[in-house]
């Protein structure tokens, strides 16, 4: 949830590397921030409430140099987002930054208080600083004190620790929270996420749970809790640092909406054969699909909406019974899965606690697990039996856009692969399914041209305080996703419903103050039904924005209604097109309202707490 950076190298560069690293991680948490730098002479700590910019302004012009530093951008769990609670936290010579949650911090705090430790913040992190300090006596190295201090800690953490007594060293360790390290000829880096390091090195070491990294000018050493050295491979990460810049767009979200055709192309590339139209999922070669009786898809938020679409795709294309659940619900109920169930865990970050815990629960019950994630070496990628990657590239905007569409296309391909593997479809049918996949980036490009016209729509509608989104069939989850986008970045109340459910209650809400966004691509059965819903809303004075591929809908509209024409597309792939105007609508409304689009209030990009 929070972001960590650490640097050891050129004293002139430390502050810049820390602030730039935090900037690239700000999407992980952004309610307060801080840095600590140490040199032979002194330790300096700066903290600020609010955005990183406040910290930058505080430090600017101070001409600070030190070879070693750590930094943190916070998303509060324990204690309000005040300067006092911002990281780093210190005790004696020890300063620490931490991501995660310490579950037994109260017990630890009581025990330390009895030993005379005085606490100044409301955070669980401060306890960690005191714990390390407690064991950090003359003749004890920082890594030794860290191992002893953490022996009693329960919970999840990624931490980086400095000491003013050993200014040429950073100690870092992790449990259930990501942490990466890297080096170039002159410098060493740590971070909670790859983008912070990418401008300096593409060869990244992903620490594993229990690893303790001891970073000095001479070495990136990894040891276990017994002090035994561990070797971890460097992994080449091919993300271009330019991908994590805004490329001239005002917000990351807008850039990421526009990137979708490219992201889809990258995700499908190499996964089917144009020669014989077969799907090639190298990752799944060992999976015996003939034995599978059920698929269960799990995810949270936007990834849950992609999961719901996955049900339509797998049942329709592969004919395998598919259930969907929220990861957070699945874990705490008695569920019926076994070794003949495939559980697909969808997560952009691959680190969402609810989904990674659901993965562990599913594995315990003997199910075959497939992680579907965007982040290499993420927790879900490492722990699932099989991993299939979306190739969206780094998604920085907190509101998920390109991750959603690449997740859908990946499940579509999985469904085709499954269907071919179990011989449910023949060559001709698979060719048809694969062909419509290939034409998709072009159709999405056409939908992206709606950007300006949706801005005009947003100008008309941004003052409403409530919205309803309706969709049917495979576009019902798109209604949920459209309403989630609007509420999370504009703070406007929005509800998504299956259009057929309207008459069972929500129709009572319809009046001239409740605009209805109706998702109505022109597809067989659903289209006629949704026309019926349209009439029901009109009869009750509702104002409608209809997203459709049928131009003749125009003739039905009242003077206050609006139409957004999208390109025709196969029904099963239509969510990839229908969602684009909804992403734009949320974006432009939020922009007109002046909210913080890339970092909306109360949210974080990666939710590593339950
Ligand atoms: C919404 C959004 C969240 C995430 C959810 C799951 O725009 O981004 O709802 O989809 O927190 O995150 P991942 O996919 O990383 O597991």
XYZ file of C-alpha atoms and ligand atoms in Angstrom:
626
model
C 0.000 0.000 0.000
C 2.801 2.371 0.877
C 5.969 2.930 -1.116
C 9.560 2.379 0.033
C 12.804 3.515 -1.572
C 16.410 3.262 -0.457
C 19.655 4.474 -2.004
C 23.331 4.054 -1.310
C 25.865 5.737 -3.561
C 26.724 9.252 -4.605
C 26.071 11.712 -1.705
C 25.114 14.432 -4.182
C 22.403 12.265 -5.719
C 20.745 10.721 -2.657
C 17.976 13.261 -2.135
C 17.107 13.352 -5.850
C 16.976 9.559 -6.178
C 14.803 9.246 -3.066
C 12.337 11.944 -4.131
C 12.114 10.689 -7.721
C 11.661 7.130 -6.482
C 8.893 8.225 -4.126
C 7.271 10.169 -6.948
C 7.100 7.022 -9.049
C 5.607 5.124 -6.097
C 3.228 7.834 -4.960
C 0.350 5.880 -6.493
C 0.882 3.219 -3.813
C 0.002 5.654 -1.036
C -0.078 9.395 -0.820
C -1.239 10.782 2.496
C 2.194 11.670 3.902
C 5.842 11.050 3.166
C 9.319 11.245 4.605
C 13.006 10.531 4.129
C 16.004 9.832 6.326
C 19.590 10.346 5.142
C 22.787 9.468 7.005
C 26.431 10.353 6.569
C 29.480 10.000 8.844
C 28.569 13.327 10.417
C 24.836 13.308 10.875
C 21.365 11.875 10.346
C 18.621 14.071 8.912
C 14.935 13.232 8.834
C 12.260 15.191 6.968
C 8.550 14.400 6.987
C 5.480 16.009 5.576
C 1.736 15.558 5.698
C -0.144 15.344 2.375
C 1.336 14.984 -1.080
C 5.000 14.368 -1.805
C 5.246 17.893 -3.183
C 5.047 19.183 0.414
C 8.106 17.133 1.322
C 9.954 18.328 -1.758
C 9.247 21.972 -0.844
C 10.503 21.362 2.679
C 13.808 19.916 1.495
C 14.385 22.148 -1.517
C 17.336 24.505 -1.309
C 18.892 22.875 1.758
C 21.909 21.540 -0.133
C 21.940 18.245 1.751
C 24.421 15.518 0.943
C 24.725 12.017 2.404
C 25.607 8.690 0.781
C 22.741 6.704 2.265
C 19.017 7.277 2.535
C 15.585 5.712 2.811
C 12.186 7.176 1.980
C 8.510 6.370 2.289
C 5.151 7.435 0.934
C 2.303 6.402 3.205
C -1.271 5.117 3.037
C -2.371 5.217 6.667
C -3.403 2.016 8.431
C -2.482 2.696 12.091
C -2.736 6.332 13.057
C -3.949 9.363 11.147
C -1.978 10.710 8.184
C -0.161 13.366 10.226
C 3.461 14.440 10.046
C 4.090 12.794 13.401
C 2.861 9.444 12.105
C 4.711 9.706 8.782
C 7.704 7.406 8.239
C 10.648 7.080 8.820
C 10.247 6.210 12.497
C 13.218 6.192 14.805
C 14.456 4.924 18.108
C 18.015 5.738 19.213
C 20.294 5.542 16.172
C 17.823 3.392 14.207
C 15.414 4.731 11.558
C 12.958 2.592 9.660
C 10.362 2.722 6.871
C 7.712 0.025 6.655
C 4.935 -1.271 4.409
C 2.371 -3.662 5.818
C 0.732 -4.243 9.175
C 2.199 -5.475 12.442
C -0.569 -7.525 14.014
C 0.931 -7.893 17.495
C 2.208 -4.344 17.772
C 0.199 -3.619 20.931
C 1.790 -6.519 22.832
C 5.242 -5.554 21.557
C 4.659 -1.907 22.461
C 3.569 -2.808 26.018
C 6.614 -5.020 26.505
C 8.960 -2.330 25.182
C 7.286 0.383 27.275
C 7.974 -1.698 30.374
C 11.633 -1.700 29.365
C 11.599 2.095 29.269
C 10.964 2.832 25.583
C 8.992 6.038 25.010
C 6.665 6.209 21.982
C 5.723 9.362 20.113
C 3.414 8.171 17.304
C 0.238 6.108 16.834
C 1.827 3.784 14.302
C 2.683 0.111 14.416
C 5.918 0.952 12.563
C 7.451 2.876 15.412
C 7.415 -0.350 17.436
C 9.745 -1.916 14.858
C 12.308 0.860 15.284
C 12.271 0.363 19.059
C 12.524 -3.406 18.683
C 15.668 -3.195 16.549
C 17.112 -0.531 18.833
C 16.476 -2.770 21.857
C 18.938 -5.345 20.484
C 21.381 -2.852 18.943
C 24.232 -2.620 21.465
C 27.964 -2.085 21.103
C 29.494 -4.787 18.942
C 26.158 -5.830 17.414
C 25.668 -5.215 13.691
C 22.471 -3.628 12.411
C 21.478 -6.835 10.564
C 21.995 -8.890 13.747
C 19.828 -6.562 15.809
C 17.233 -6.636 13.031
C 17.038 -10.432 13.003
C 16.632 -10.507 16.789
C 14.112 -7.687 16.803
C 11.936 -9.224 14.105
C 11.890 -12.682 15.656
C 8.744 -11.796 17.628
C 6.993 -9.750 14.960
C 3.701 -11.059 13.540
C 2.110 -9.576 10.444
C 3.203 -8.444 7.017
C 6.101 -6.188 6.292
C 8.640 -4.843 3.880
C 11.106 -2.636 5.708
C 14.276 -0.686 5.144
C 16.438 0.239 8.110
C 19.284 2.707 8.614
C 21.520 3.462 11.545
C 23.557 6.555 12.176
C 26.187 4.255 13.722
C 26.684 2.412 10.410
C 26.063 5.115 7.802
C 27.225 2.945 4.892
C 24.542 0.324 5.248
C 20.860 -0.326 4.614
C 19.217 -3.462 5.965
C 15.990 -4.530 4.262
C 13.680 -7.472 4.846
C 10.274 -8.697 3.803
C 7.407 -10.948 4.754
C 4.217 -10.930 2.647
C 5.025 -7.528 1.174
C 7.119 -6.923 -1.960
C 10.660 -5.577 -1.923
C 13.192 -5.416 -4.736
C 16.884 -4.513 -4.839
C 19.268 -3.636 -7.665
C 22.660 -2.119 -8.391
C 24.648 -0.454 -11.119
C 28.377 0.223 -11.196
C 28.288 2.913 -8.530
C 24.997 2.680 -6.739
C 22.649 0.363 -4.840
C 18.867 0.633 -4.674
C 15.919 -0.840 -2.856
C 12.223 -0.256 -3.484
C 8.856 -1.742 -2.820
C 8.093 -1.696 -6.531
C 10.099 -1.862 -9.738
C 9.234 1.596 -11.234
C 11.296 3.374 -8.558
C 14.465 1.565 -9.648
C 13.909 1.218 -13.373
C 15.636 4.486 -14.402
C 18.882 3.201 -12.825
C 18.876 -0.537 -13.423
C 16.766 -3.095 -15.260
C 18.360 -6.087 -13.523
C 16.203 -6.549 -10.499
C 16.436 -8.978 -7.582
C 13.049 -9.843 -6.094
C 13.504 -10.610 -2.405
C 11.541 -13.523 -1.016
C 9.818 -13.862 2.341
C 12.413 -14.190 5.085
C 15.267 -12.717 3.012
C 17.384 -10.100 4.727
C 19.297 -7.819 2.359
C 22.410 -6.164 3.730
C 23.311 -3.381 1.351
C 26.746 -1.767 1.581
C 28.913 0.088 -0.975
C 30.661 -3.209 -1.785
C 27.786 -5.659 -2.020
C 24.134 -6.534 -2.213
C 24.237 -9.438 0.213
C 21.191 -11.541 1.031
C 21.159 -13.679 4.165
C 18.633 -15.747 6.092
C 17.811 -15.354 9.770
C 20.775 -17.617 10.656
C 23.135 -15.323 8.776
C 23.653 -17.844 5.956
C 24.127 -16.245 2.542
C 21.377 -16.815 -0.074
C 21.799 -16.406 -3.822
C 18.924 -14.807 -5.748
C 18.931 -14.446 -9.520
C 18.728 -11.005 -11.131
C 15.745 -10.716 -13.422
C 15.794 -8.498 -16.497
C 12.719 -6.265 -16.499
C 11.896 -4.947 -19.912
C 9.562 -2.146 -18.911
C 10.765 1.019 -20.521
C 11.149 3.851 -17.947
C 9.274 6.062 -20.450
C 6.236 3.868 -19.860
C 5.989 5.272 -16.368
C 5.863 8.857 -17.541
C 2.761 10.752 -18.608
C 3.818 11.166 -22.258
C 2.141 14.550 -22.607
C -1.192 13.495 -21.106
C -2.551 15.483 -18.207
C -3.059 12.396 -16.061
C -1.788 8.834 -15.998
C -5.372 7.641 -16.173
C -5.964 9.407 -19.489
C -2.679 8.104 -20.857
C -3.564 4.581 -19.763
C -7.030 4.749 -21.348
C -5.360 5.705 -24.631
C -2.762 2.972 -24.281
C -5.349 0.213 -24.382
C -5.041 -0.857 -28.045
C -1.268 -1.175 -27.552
C -1.725 -3.073 -24.288
C -4.184 -5.460 -25.949
C -1.803 -6.049 -28.842
C 1.073 -6.782 -26.466
C -1.135 -9.162 -24.510
C -2.322 -11.176 -27.501
C 0.995 -11.128 -29.374
C 2.641 -14.529 -29.500
C -0.312 -16.322 -27.974
C -1.934 -17.676 -31.087
C -0.736 -19.068 -34.335
C -1.864 -17.217 -37.460
C -0.957 -20.292 -39.490
C -3.512 -22.629 -37.973
C -5.428 -20.356 -35.570
C -4.625 -22.254 -32.402
C -4.042 -20.635 -29.023
C -0.606 -21.151 -27.541
C -0.441 -20.844 -23.801
C 3.061 -22.068 -23.007
C 2.366 -21.323 -19.375
C -0.416 -23.897 -19.228
C 1.057 -26.777 -21.149
C 1.045 -29.067 -18.127
C -2.550 -28.341 -17.183
C -4.819 -31.302 -17.765
C -8.045 -29.550 -18.687
C -9.953 -32.710 -19.471
C -10.166 -33.417 -15.755
C -11.595 -30.036 -14.873
C -15.224 -29.958 -13.797
C -15.482 -26.369 -12.613
C -13.740 -23.012 -12.868
C -13.849 -20.460 -10.071
C -12.633 -16.912 -10.717
C -11.680 -14.622 -7.842
C -10.725 -10.954 -7.719
C -11.416 -7.596 -6.048
C -12.755 -4.305 -7.406
C -12.112 -3.913 -11.117
C -10.468 -7.337 -11.233
C -13.708 -8.770 -9.840
C -15.610 -7.130 -12.686
C -13.194 -8.734 -15.157
C -13.855 -12.027 -13.337
C -17.604 -11.646 -13.896
C -16.973 -11.140 -17.603
C -14.714 -14.208 -17.450
C -17.703 -16.318 -16.408
C -19.566 -15.376 -19.580
C -16.502 -16.064 -21.686
C -15.537 -19.436 -20.242
C -19.085 -20.770 -20.107
C -19.874 -19.578 -23.597
C -16.606 -20.518 -25.324
C -15.398 -23.526 -23.335
C -18.707 -24.722 -21.893
C -17.168 -25.258 -18.442
C -19.307 -24.318 -15.464
C -17.789 -21.169 -13.963
C -18.405 -19.405 -10.672
C -17.153 -16.014 -9.579
C -16.574 -14.652 -6.120
C -15.011 -11.672 -4.435
C -11.685 -12.810 -2.996
C -12.586 -11.320 0.381
C -15.849 -13.308 0.528
C -14.489 -16.594 -0.782
C -11.944 -16.889 2.001
C -14.411 -16.816 4.824
C -17.131 -19.140 3.669
C -17.427 -22.895 3.290
C -16.763 -23.373 -0.383
C -16.950 -26.473 -2.469
C -13.809 -26.845 -4.533
C -11.432 -29.751 -5.065
C -8.616 -30.978 -7.276
C -10.903 -30.886 -10.289
C -11.550 -27.177 -9.860
C -9.407 -24.567 -11.584
C -9.267 -21.375 -9.535
C -8.229 -18.304 -11.529
C -7.024 -15.390 -9.396
C -7.176 -12.074 -11.197
C -5.074 -9.249 -9.842
C -3.362 -6.393 -11.672
C -0.778 -5.927 -8.934
C -0.501 -9.570 -7.971
C -0.152 -8.358 -4.387
C -3.735 -7.726 -3.239
C -3.960 -9.362 0.191
C -7.531 -10.629 -0.186
C -6.706 -12.333 -3.476
C -3.333 -13.748 -2.447
C -4.879 -15.167 0.735
C -7.704 -16.646 -1.350
C -5.031 -18.290 -3.505
C -3.491 -19.921 -0.449
C -6.925 -21.120 0.722
C -7.729 -22.570 -2.729
C -4.383 -24.378 -2.869
C -4.989 -25.870 0.561
C -8.204 -27.362 -0.749
C -6.321 -29.014 -3.577
C -7.587 -26.846 -6.440
C -5.370 -26.064 -9.430
C -4.578 -22.352 -9.328
C -3.871 -19.946 -12.187
C -2.662 -16.443 -11.334
C -3.667 -13.855 -13.912
C -1.619 -10.779 -13.169
C 0.204 -7.837 -14.696
C 3.251 -7.858 -12.454
C 6.072 -10.317 -12.886
C 7.316 -12.032 -9.761
C 4.444 -10.612 -7.754
C 3.127 -12.680 -4.870
C 0.299 -14.240 -6.857
C 2.621 -14.900 -9.807
C 5.016 -16.742 -7.554
C 2.533 -18.732 -5.558
C 0.013 -19.891 -8.150
C 0.540 -23.268 -9.846
C 0.468 -21.503 -13.215
C 0.764 -17.834 -14.102
C -0.599 -16.048 -17.131
C 0.500 -12.445 -17.587
C -1.392 -9.510 -18.972
C 1.003 -7.195 -20.801
C -0.555 -3.866 -19.883
C 2.780 -2.400 -18.743
C 2.919 -0.434 -15.493
C -0.475 0.959 -14.484
C 0.081 4.056 -12.370
C -3.361 5.709 -12.241
C -5.138 4.373 -9.183
C -8.315 3.807 -11.183
C -7.693 0.713 -13.222
C -8.295 0.958 -17.001
C -5.850 -0.886 -19.247
C -5.445 -3.601 -16.621
C -9.189 -4.313 -16.895
C -9.261 -4.661 -20.668
C -6.098 -6.771 -20.779
C -7.551 -9.035 -18.103
C -10.675 -9.571 -20.213
C -8.718 -10.336 -23.366
C -6.547 -12.776 -21.441
C -9.554 -14.681 -20.096
C -11.006 -14.712 -23.589
C -7.816 -16.324 -24.868
C -7.791 -18.740 -21.944
C -11.371 -19.717 -22.760
C -10.472 -20.344 -26.413
C -7.420 -22.341 -25.309
C -9.538 -24.403 -22.923
C -12.169 -25.001 -25.545
C -9.614 -26.165 -28.119
C -7.863 -28.358 -25.529
C -11.028 -30.174 -24.535
C -12.034 -30.376 -28.211
C -15.266 -28.492 -27.703
C -14.616 -26.337 -30.755
C -13.123 -27.283 -34.100
C -10.599 -25.423 -36.276
C -13.261 -23.371 -38.060
C -14.817 -22.180 -34.818
C -11.489 -21.369 -33.189
C -10.486 -19.418 -36.288
C -13.611 -17.267 -35.979
C -12.954 -16.581 -32.288
C -9.307 -15.733 -32.877
C -10.074 -13.531 -35.869
C -12.357 -11.267 -33.862
C -9.580 -10.976 -31.313
C -7.163 -9.679 -33.925
C -9.493 -6.908 -35.078
C -10.034 -5.646 -31.558
C -7.207 -3.071 -31.144
C -8.543 -1.256 -34.233
C -12.082 -1.140 -32.842
C -10.758 0.172 -29.545
C -8.835 2.839 -31.429
C -12.113 3.972 -33.019
C -13.737 4.095 -29.570
C -10.830 6.217 -28.297
C -11.789 8.890 -30.800
C -14.821 9.534 -28.604
C -12.592 11.335 -26.093
C -13.620 14.884 -27.131
C -17.326 14.164 -27.554
C -17.432 12.555 -24.111
C -15.800 15.664 -22.689
C -18.816 17.608 -24.006
C -21.126 15.057 -22.435
C -19.279 15.414 -19.133
C -19.771 19.192 -19.285
C -23.506 18.607 -19.435
C -23.659 15.959 -16.721
C -20.942 16.720 -14.172
C -23.238 18.537 -11.754
C -25.509 15.528 -11.067
C -24.835 13.846 -7.744
C -26.177 10.371 -8.578
C -25.967 8.069 -11.586
C -27.281 4.644 -12.518
C -25.428 2.381 -14.959
C -27.340 -0.452 -16.610
C -26.118 -3.313 -18.751
C -27.249 -6.812 -19.673
C -25.439 -10.080 -20.235
C -21.735 -9.672 -20.714
C -22.170 -5.901 -20.428
C -23.715 -6.088 -16.969
C -20.239 -6.212 -15.351
C -19.313 -3.241 -17.552
C -22.137 -1.300 -15.861
C -20.565 -2.187 -12.503
C -17.147 -1.118 -13.742
C -18.428 2.172 -15.209
C -20.096 3.078 -11.928
C -16.983 2.118 -9.925
C -14.817 4.359 -12.148
C -17.163 7.301 -11.635
C -17.418 6.976 -7.871
C -13.760 6.373 -7.177
C -12.399 9.389 -9.047
C -15.276 11.901 -9.000
C -16.788 10.953 -5.589
C -20.221 10.973 -7.229
C -22.614 8.283 -6.079
C -23.147 5.736 -8.846
C -24.858 2.338 -8.912
C -24.407 -0.393 -11.468
C -27.265 -2.836 -12.103
C -28.226 -5.649 -14.386
C -30.792 -3.887 -16.573
C -33.346 -6.660 -16.019
C -33.235 -6.001 -12.276
C -34.486 -2.427 -12.662
C -38.119 -3.324 -12.295
C -37.371 -5.232 -9.078
C -36.547 -2.119 -7.093
C -34.081 0.429 -8.471
C -36.666 1.855 -10.862
C -38.061 3.692 -7.840
C -34.977 5.925 -7.997
C -35.646 7.178 -11.522
C -36.502 10.837 -11.938
C -35.055 13.820 -13.771
C -32.188 14.068 -11.247
C -30.917 10.551 -11.857
C -29.146 10.166 -15.194
C -29.054 6.594 -16.472
C -26.130 5.298 -18.505
C -27.469 2.477 -20.623
C -24.960 0.101 -22.203
C -26.673 -1.257 -25.289
C -24.430 -2.649 -28.018
C -26.487 -4.153 -30.804
C -26.511 -7.862 -30.025
C -29.340 -10.319 -30.599
C -31.508 -11.036 -27.600
C -30.056 -8.498 -25.239
C -30.638 -5.561 -27.537
C -34.410 -6.028 -27.737
C -34.591 -6.404 -23.969
C -32.543 -3.336 -23.305
C -34.794 -1.323 -25.624
C -37.557 -2.354 -23.231
C -35.555 -1.011 -20.268
C -34.994 2.203 -22.196
C -38.753 2.701 -22.562
C -39.315 1.978 -18.850
C -36.856 4.711 -17.883
C -38.299 7.189 -20.398
C -41.782 6.575 -19.062
C -40.559 7.697 -15.630
C -38.901 10.902 -16.756
C -35.311 9.635 -16.551
C -32.484 11.236 -18.539
C -30.507 8.682 -20.557
C -27.026 8.408 -22.007
C -27.089 5.400 -24.288
C -23.866 3.678 -25.352
C -24.753 1.764 -28.494
C -23.613 0.578 -31.895
C -27.118 1.060 -33.336
C -27.506 4.442 -34.980
C -31.286 4.060 -35.268
C -31.501 4.399 -31.482
C -31.311 8.138 -32.196
C -34.925 8.075 -33.316
C -36.053 6.940 -29.888
C -34.301 9.632 -27.886
C -35.960 12.528 -26.118
C -34.464 16.017 -26.276
C -32.578 15.536 -23.010
C -31.130 12.144 -23.881
C -27.720 11.588 -25.435
C -26.262 8.860 -27.610
C -22.649 7.660 -27.781
C -22.015 5.638 -30.935
C -19.454 2.876 -30.576
C -18.157 0.572 -33.310
C -19.802 -2.815 -33.852
C -17.937 -5.672 -32.266
C -18.527 -9.340 -31.520
C -20.740 -9.745 -28.467
C -18.143 -11.614 -26.422
C -15.547 -8.907 -26.923
C -17.944 -5.962 -26.682
C -16.970 -5.049 -23.063
C -13.556 -3.973 -24.350
C -15.254 -1.349 -26.490
C -18.247 -0.376 -24.323
C -16.045 0.335 -21.316
C -13.988 2.994 -23.123
C -16.687 5.727 -23.191
C -17.394 4.948 -19.527
C -13.727 5.395 -18.607
C -13.731 8.735 -20.467
C -16.981 9.819 -18.832
C -15.621 9.191 -15.340
C -12.327 10.850 -16.235
C -13.812 14.020 -17.731
C -16.434 14.458 -15.009
C -13.726 14.096 -12.351
C -11.475 16.508 -14.220
C -14.259 19.105 -14.425
C -14.875 18.685 -10.707
C -11.163 19.168 -10.047
C -10.539 15.969 -8.082
C -7.170 14.302 -7.788
C -7.695 11.812 -10.603
C -4.538 9.730 -10.392
C -4.566 9.595 -6.626
C -8.170 9.823 -5.434
C -8.822 10.281 -1.762
C -8.725 7.283 0.582
C -7.540 4.860 -2.094
C -4.253 3.131 -2.837
C -3.133 1.308 -5.934
C -2.048 -1.836 -4.172
C -4.155 -3.047 -1.278
C -1.945 -5.283 0.821
C -4.186 -5.170 3.883
C -7.283 -7.303 4.336
C -10.448 0.207 -9.231
C -9.270 -0.484 -8.760
C -9.415 -1.463 -7.651
C -8.559 -2.708 -7.948
C -8.607 -3.681 -6.757
C -7.857 -4.959 -7.054
O -10.176 1.076 -10.271
O -8.199 -0.275 -9.265
O -10.734 -1.795 -7.431
O -9.070 -3.318 -9.104
O -8.047 -3.066 -5.636
O -6.519 -4.719 -7.349
P -5.646 -5.819 -8.070
O -6.177 -6.008 -9.436
O -4.250 -5.251 -8.064
O -5.762 -7.062 -7.251
